Amino acid sequence: MPQRPFPDPDRPYFTPSKRVAGDWSAHIATTLDRTATLLAGLTPEQWETPSKCEGWSVRDVAGHLAWRLGSPTSSLVREASRGVLRKGLRVDSYLDEVAKREGAAPTDELVDRIRKIAAAKVVSPTRAGISELTEAVVHTYDMTEALGLRIRLSPRSTSAVAIVRTRVPLSSAASLAKRNRLRATDARWQIGDSGPILEGTAARIVLRLFGRSLELDG
């Protein structure tokens, strides 16, 4: 019997669990491993493509991921504290500096670092909560959407990241989810149970919730 295409148009939409706390190490590892595989196949020109994260190239985003998810907690906190103070408490300015610094590494090194972080999350699941999963999912989509490439991530992962964003009080994401039903056509999850239906891939919905300028169908 031939396999159904992905996404399966006959598969019903599901409402994801609202519980997002806990250990997401396996999901982070899978996301990063697939991201590394995708990055390994990019051309030099694709590495320099502006990502959906404003001001960062694909290279910069990869550097940020390697630093944010791969640095030991103690050094991450120590370096970030000093860097933010040096930048006059401008967090965005500091993160921009780090992303460009880390992203300047050779591309094969960046791929190797991300792949090693994925393997480490399986063996030693430290710093493997929803905030780390969010970093992995959102920034992976920042790269793939800018490049026009598709990557298949776990529907549980992408829906959890979407849900946690809609819980930010008085945010545009919370307002969007309150007034609409958001349907991820590839992952087949739905957030919200009233209002007009807005559809898009999981990538487009997640990035829209995180402030990227992407339109949804509805």
CSV table of C-alpha atoms in Angstrom, one decimal:
chain,number,residue,atom,x,y,z
A,1,MET,CA,0.0,0.0,0.0
A,2,PRO,CA,1.5,3.4,-0.9
A,3,GLN,CA,2.3,5.8,1.9
A,4,ARG,CA,0.1,8.8,2.4
A,5,PRO,CA,1.9,12.1,1.6
A,6,PHE,CA,3.0,14.4,4.4
A,7,PRO,CA,1.0,16.1,5.7
A,8,ASP,CA,-1.9,13.6,5.7
A,9,PRO,CA,-4.9,15.7,4.6
A,10,ASP,CA,-7.3,13.2,6.1
A,11,ARG,CA,-5.7,13.2,9.6
A,12,PRO,CA,-7.9,15.2,12.0
A,13,TYR,CA,-6.6,18.2,13.9
A,14,PHE,CA,-5.7,17.6,17.6
A,15,THR,CA,-5.7,20.0,20.5
A,16,PRO,CA,-2.3,19.8,22.2
A,17,SER,CA,-1.8,19.4,25.9
A,18,LYS,CA,-1.4,22.7,27.8
A,19,ARG,CA,1.2,21.1,30.1
A,20,VAL,CA,4.6,22.3,28.8
A,21,ALA,CA,6.8,21.9,31.9
A,22,GLY,CA,9.2,19.0,32.3
A,23,ASP,CA,12.0,17.3,30.5
A,24,TRP,CA,12.1,18.1,26.7
A,25,SER,CA,15.6,16.7,26.2
A,26,ALA,CA,14.6,14.1,23.6
A,27,HIS,CA,12.7,16.7,21.6
A,28,ILE,CA,15.5,19.2,21.8
A,29,ALA,CA,18.0,16.5,20.7
A,30,THR,CA,15.9,15.5,17.7
A,31,THR,CA,15.3,19.1,16.6
A,32,LEU,CA,19.0,20.0,16.8
A,33,ASP,CA,20.1,16.8,15.0
A,34,ARG,CA,17.7,17.5,12.1
A,35,THR,CA,18.8,21.1,12.1
A,36,ALA,CA,22.4,20.0,11.9
A,37,THR,CA,21.7,17.7,9.0
A,38,LEU,CA,19.9,20.5,7.1
A,39,LEU,CA,22.7,22.9,7.8
A,40,ALA,CA,25.3,20.4,6.6
A,41,GLY,CA,23.8,20.6,3.1
A,42,LEU,CA,23.8,24.4,2.7
A,43,THR,CA,25.8,26.3,0.1
A,44,PRO,CA,28.1,29.1,1.2
A,45,GLU,CA,25.5,31.6,-0.2
A,46,GLN,CA,22.7,30.0,1.9
A,47,TRP,CA,24.8,30.4,5.1
A,48,GLU,CA,24.9,34.1,4.5
A,49,THR,CA,21.1,34.4,3.8
A,50,PRO,CA,19.3,36.9,6.1
A,51,SER,CA,17.2,34.8,8.5
A,52,LYS,CA,13.7,35.6,9.8
A,53,CYS,CA,15.4,36.7,13.0
A,54,GLU,CA,15.9,40.4,12.2
A,55,GLY,CA,19.5,41.4,11.7
A,56,TRP,CA,20.9,37.8,11.8
A,57,SER,CA,22.0,35.7,8.9
A,58,VAL,CA,21.6,31.9,8.9
A,59,ARG,CA,25.2,31.7,10.1
A,60,ASP,CA,24.4,34.0,13.0
A,61,VAL,CA,21.4,32.0,14.1
A,62,ALA,CA,23.4,28.8,14.0
A,63,GLY,CA,26.1,30.5,16.1
A,64,HIS,CA,23.5,31.6,18.6
A,65,LEU,CA,22.1,28.1,18.9
A,66,ALA,CA,25.5,26.6,19.5
A,67,TRP,CA,26.2,29.2,22.2
A,68,ARG,CA,22.8,29.3,23.9
A,69,LEU,CA,22.2,25.5,24.1
A,70,GLY,CA,25.8,24.3,24.2
A,71,SER,CA,27.5,26.5,26.8
A,72,PRO,CA,27.7,25.1,30.4
A,73,THR,CA,25.2,26.9,32.7
A,74,SER,CA,27.9,28.5,34.9
A,75,SER,CA,29.8,30.0,32.0
A,76,LEU,CA,26.6,31.0,30.2
A,77,VAL,CA,25.3,33.0,33.2
A,78,ARG,CA,28.7,34.5,34.0
A,79,GLU,CA,29.4,35.6,30.4
A,80,ALA,CA,25.9,36.9,29.9
A,81,SER,CA,25.9,38.9,33.1
A,82,ARG,CA,29.2,40.6,32.3
A,83,GLY,CA,28.2,41.1,28.6
A,84,VAL,CA,24.9,42.7,29.4
A,85,LEU,CA,26.5,45.1,31.9
A,86,ARG,CA,29.2,46.0,29.3
A,87,LYS,CA,26.4,46.8,26.8
A,88,GLY,CA,24.6,49.1,29.3
A,89,LEU,CA,21.9,46.5,30.1
A,90,ARG,CA,21.0,46.2,26.4
A,91,VAL,CA,20.3,42.5,26.2
A,92,ASP,CA,19.5,42.5,22.4
A,93,SER,CA,22.8,44.3,21.7
A,94,TYR,CA,24.7,41.7,23.7
A,95,LEU,CA,23.0,38.8,22.0
A,96,ASP,CA,23.6,40.3,18.6
A,97,GLU,CA,27.3,40.5,19.4
A,98,VAL,CA,27.5,36.9,20.6
A,99,ALA,CA,25.6,35.5,17.6
A,100,LYS,CA,27.9,37.2,15.2
A,101,ARG,CA,31.0,36.2,17.1
A,102,GLU,CA,29.9,32.5,17.4
A,103,GLY,CA,28.6,32.5,13.8
A,104,ALA,CA,32.0,33.5,12.4
A,105,ALA,CA,33.3,30.0,13.0
A,106,PRO,CA,33.7,27.6,10.0
A,107,THR,CA,30.4,26.2,8.9
A,108,ASP,CA,31.5,22.6,9.4
A,109,GLU,CA,32.4,23.5,13.0
A,110,LEU,CA,29.0,25.0,13.6
A,111,VAL,CA,27.3,21.9,12.3
A,112,ASP,CA,29.5,19.6,14.4
A,113,ARG,CA,28.8,21.7,17.6
A,114,ILE,CA,25.1,21.6,17.1
A,115,ARG,CA,25.2,17.8,16.4
A,116,LYS,CA,27.2,17.3,19.6
A,117,ILE,CA,24.8,19.3,21.7
A,118,ALA,CA,22.0,17.1,20.4
A,119,ALA,CA,23.9,14.0,21.4
A,120,ALA,CA,24.7,15.4,24.8
A,121,LYS,CA,21.0,16.2,25.6
A,122,VAL,CA,20.3,12.5,25.3
A,123,VAL,CA,23.1,11.4,27.6
A,124,SER,CA,22.8,14.3,30.2
A,125,PRO,CA,19.5,16.1,30.0
A,126,THR,CA,20.5,19.3,31.7
A,127,ARG,CA,18.9,22.6,30.7
A,128,ALA,CA,16.3,20.7,28.8
A,129,GLY,CA,13.1,22.6,29.6
A,130,ILE,CA,10.6,24.4,27.5
A,131,SER,CA,12.8,27.5,27.2
A,132,GLU,CA,15.6,25.5,25.6
A,133,LEU,CA,13.1,23.7,23.3
A,134,THR,CA,11.7,27.1,22.3
A,135,GLU,CA,15.2,28.3,21.3
A,136,ALA,CA,15.8,25.2,19.2
A,137,VAL,CA,12.4,25.3,17.4
A,138,VAL,CA,12.0,29.0,16.8
A,139,HIS,CA,15.5,29.6,15.6
A,140,THR,CA,15.5,26.4,13.4
A,141,TYR,CA,12.4,27.9,11.7
A,142,ASP,CA,14.0,31.3,11.5
A,143,MET,CA,16.6,29.6,9.2
A,144,THR,CA,14.4,27.2,7.2
A,145,GLU,CA,11.7,29.7,6.4
A,146,ALA,CA,14.2,32.3,5.2
A,147,LEU,CA,15.8,29.6,3.0
A,148,GLY,CA,12.5,28.3,1.7
A,149,LEU,CA,13.3,24.8,3.0
A,150,ARG,CA,11.1,22.4,5.0
A,151,ILE,CA,12.1,20.5,8.1
A,152,ARG,CA,9.9,18.0,9.8
A,153,LEU,CA,9.8,18.6,13.6
A,154,SER,CA,7.7,16.9,16.2
A,155,PRO,CA,4.1,18.2,16.4
A,156,ARG,CA,4.3,17.9,20.1
A,157,SER,CA,7.4,20.1,20.1
A,158,THR,CA,6.0,22.8,17.8
A,159,SER,CA,2.6,23.0,19.6
A,160,ALA,CA,4.2,23.2,23.0
A,161,VAL,CA,6.4,26.1,21.8
A,162,ALA,CA,3.3,27.8,20.3
A,163,ILE,CA,1.3,27.3,23.5
A,164,VAL,CA,3.9,28.8,25.8
A,165,ARG,CA,4.1,31.9,23.7
A,166,THR,CA,0.4,32.5,23.8
A,167,ARG,CA,0.6,32.6,27.6
A,168,VAL,CA,2.6,35.8,27.7
A,169,PRO,CA,0.2,38.3,29.2
A,170,LEU,CA,-1.0,41.2,27.0
A,171,SER,CA,1.2,40.0,24.1
A,172,SER,CA,0.2,40.0,20.5
A,173,ALA,CA,0.5,36.2,20.5
A,174,ALA,CA,-2.0,35.9,23.3
A,175,SER,CA,-4.4,38.2,21.5
A,176,LEU,CA,-4.0,36.3,18.2
A,177,ALA,CA,-4.7,33.0,19.8
A,178,LYS,CA,-7.7,34.3,21.8
A,179,ARG,CA,-9.4,35.8,18.8
A,180,ASN,CA,-8.7,32.9,16.3
A,181,ARG,CA,-8.3,29.2,15.9
A,182,LEU,CA,-4.7,28.6,14.7
A,183,ARG,CA,-4.3,25.5,12.6
A,184,ALA,CA,-1.0,24.0,11.7
A,185,THR,CA,-1.7,22.3,8.4
A,186,ASP,CA,1.3,20.1,8.4
A,187,ALA,CA,1.6,19.2,12.1
A,188,ARG,CA,-2.3,18.9,12.3
A,189,TRP,CA,-2.6,20.7,15.7
A,190,GLN,CA,-5.0,23.5,16.6
A,191,ILE,CA,-4.8,26.1,19.2
A,192,GLY,CA,-7.9,28.0,20.2
A,193,ASP,CA,-11.5,26.8,20.0
A,194,SER,CA,-13.4,29.9,18.8
A,195,GLY,CA,-13.2,32.6,16.2
A,196,PRO,CA,-12.1,32.6,12.6
A,197,ILE,CA,-9.7,29.9,11.4
A,198,LEU,CA,-6.2,30.9,10.5
A,199,GLU,CA,-4.1,28.3,8.8
A,200,GLY,CA,-0.4,27.9,8.0
A,201,THR,CA,2.4,25.5,8.5
A,202,ALA,CA,3.7,24.9,12.1
A,203,ALA,CA,6.7,27.0,11.1
A,204,ARG,CA,4.7,30.0,10.0
A,205,ILE,CA,2.3,29.9,13.0
A,206,VAL,CA,5.2,29.6,15.5
A,207,LEU,CA,7.2,32.4,13.9
A,208,ARG,CA,4.1,34.6,13.6
A,209,LEU,CA,3.5,34.1,17.4
A,210,PHE,CA,7.1,35.1,18.0
A,211,GLY,CA,6.7,38.4,16.2
A,212,ARG,CA,8.0,37.5,12.7
A,213,SER,CA,6.2,39.2,9.8
A,214,LEU,CA,4.5,36.2,8.3
A,215,GLU,CA,0.9,36.0,7.0
A,216,LEU,CA,-1.5,33.2,7.8
A,217,ASP,CA,-4.4,32.0,5.6
A,218,GLY,CA,-7.9,32.7,6.7
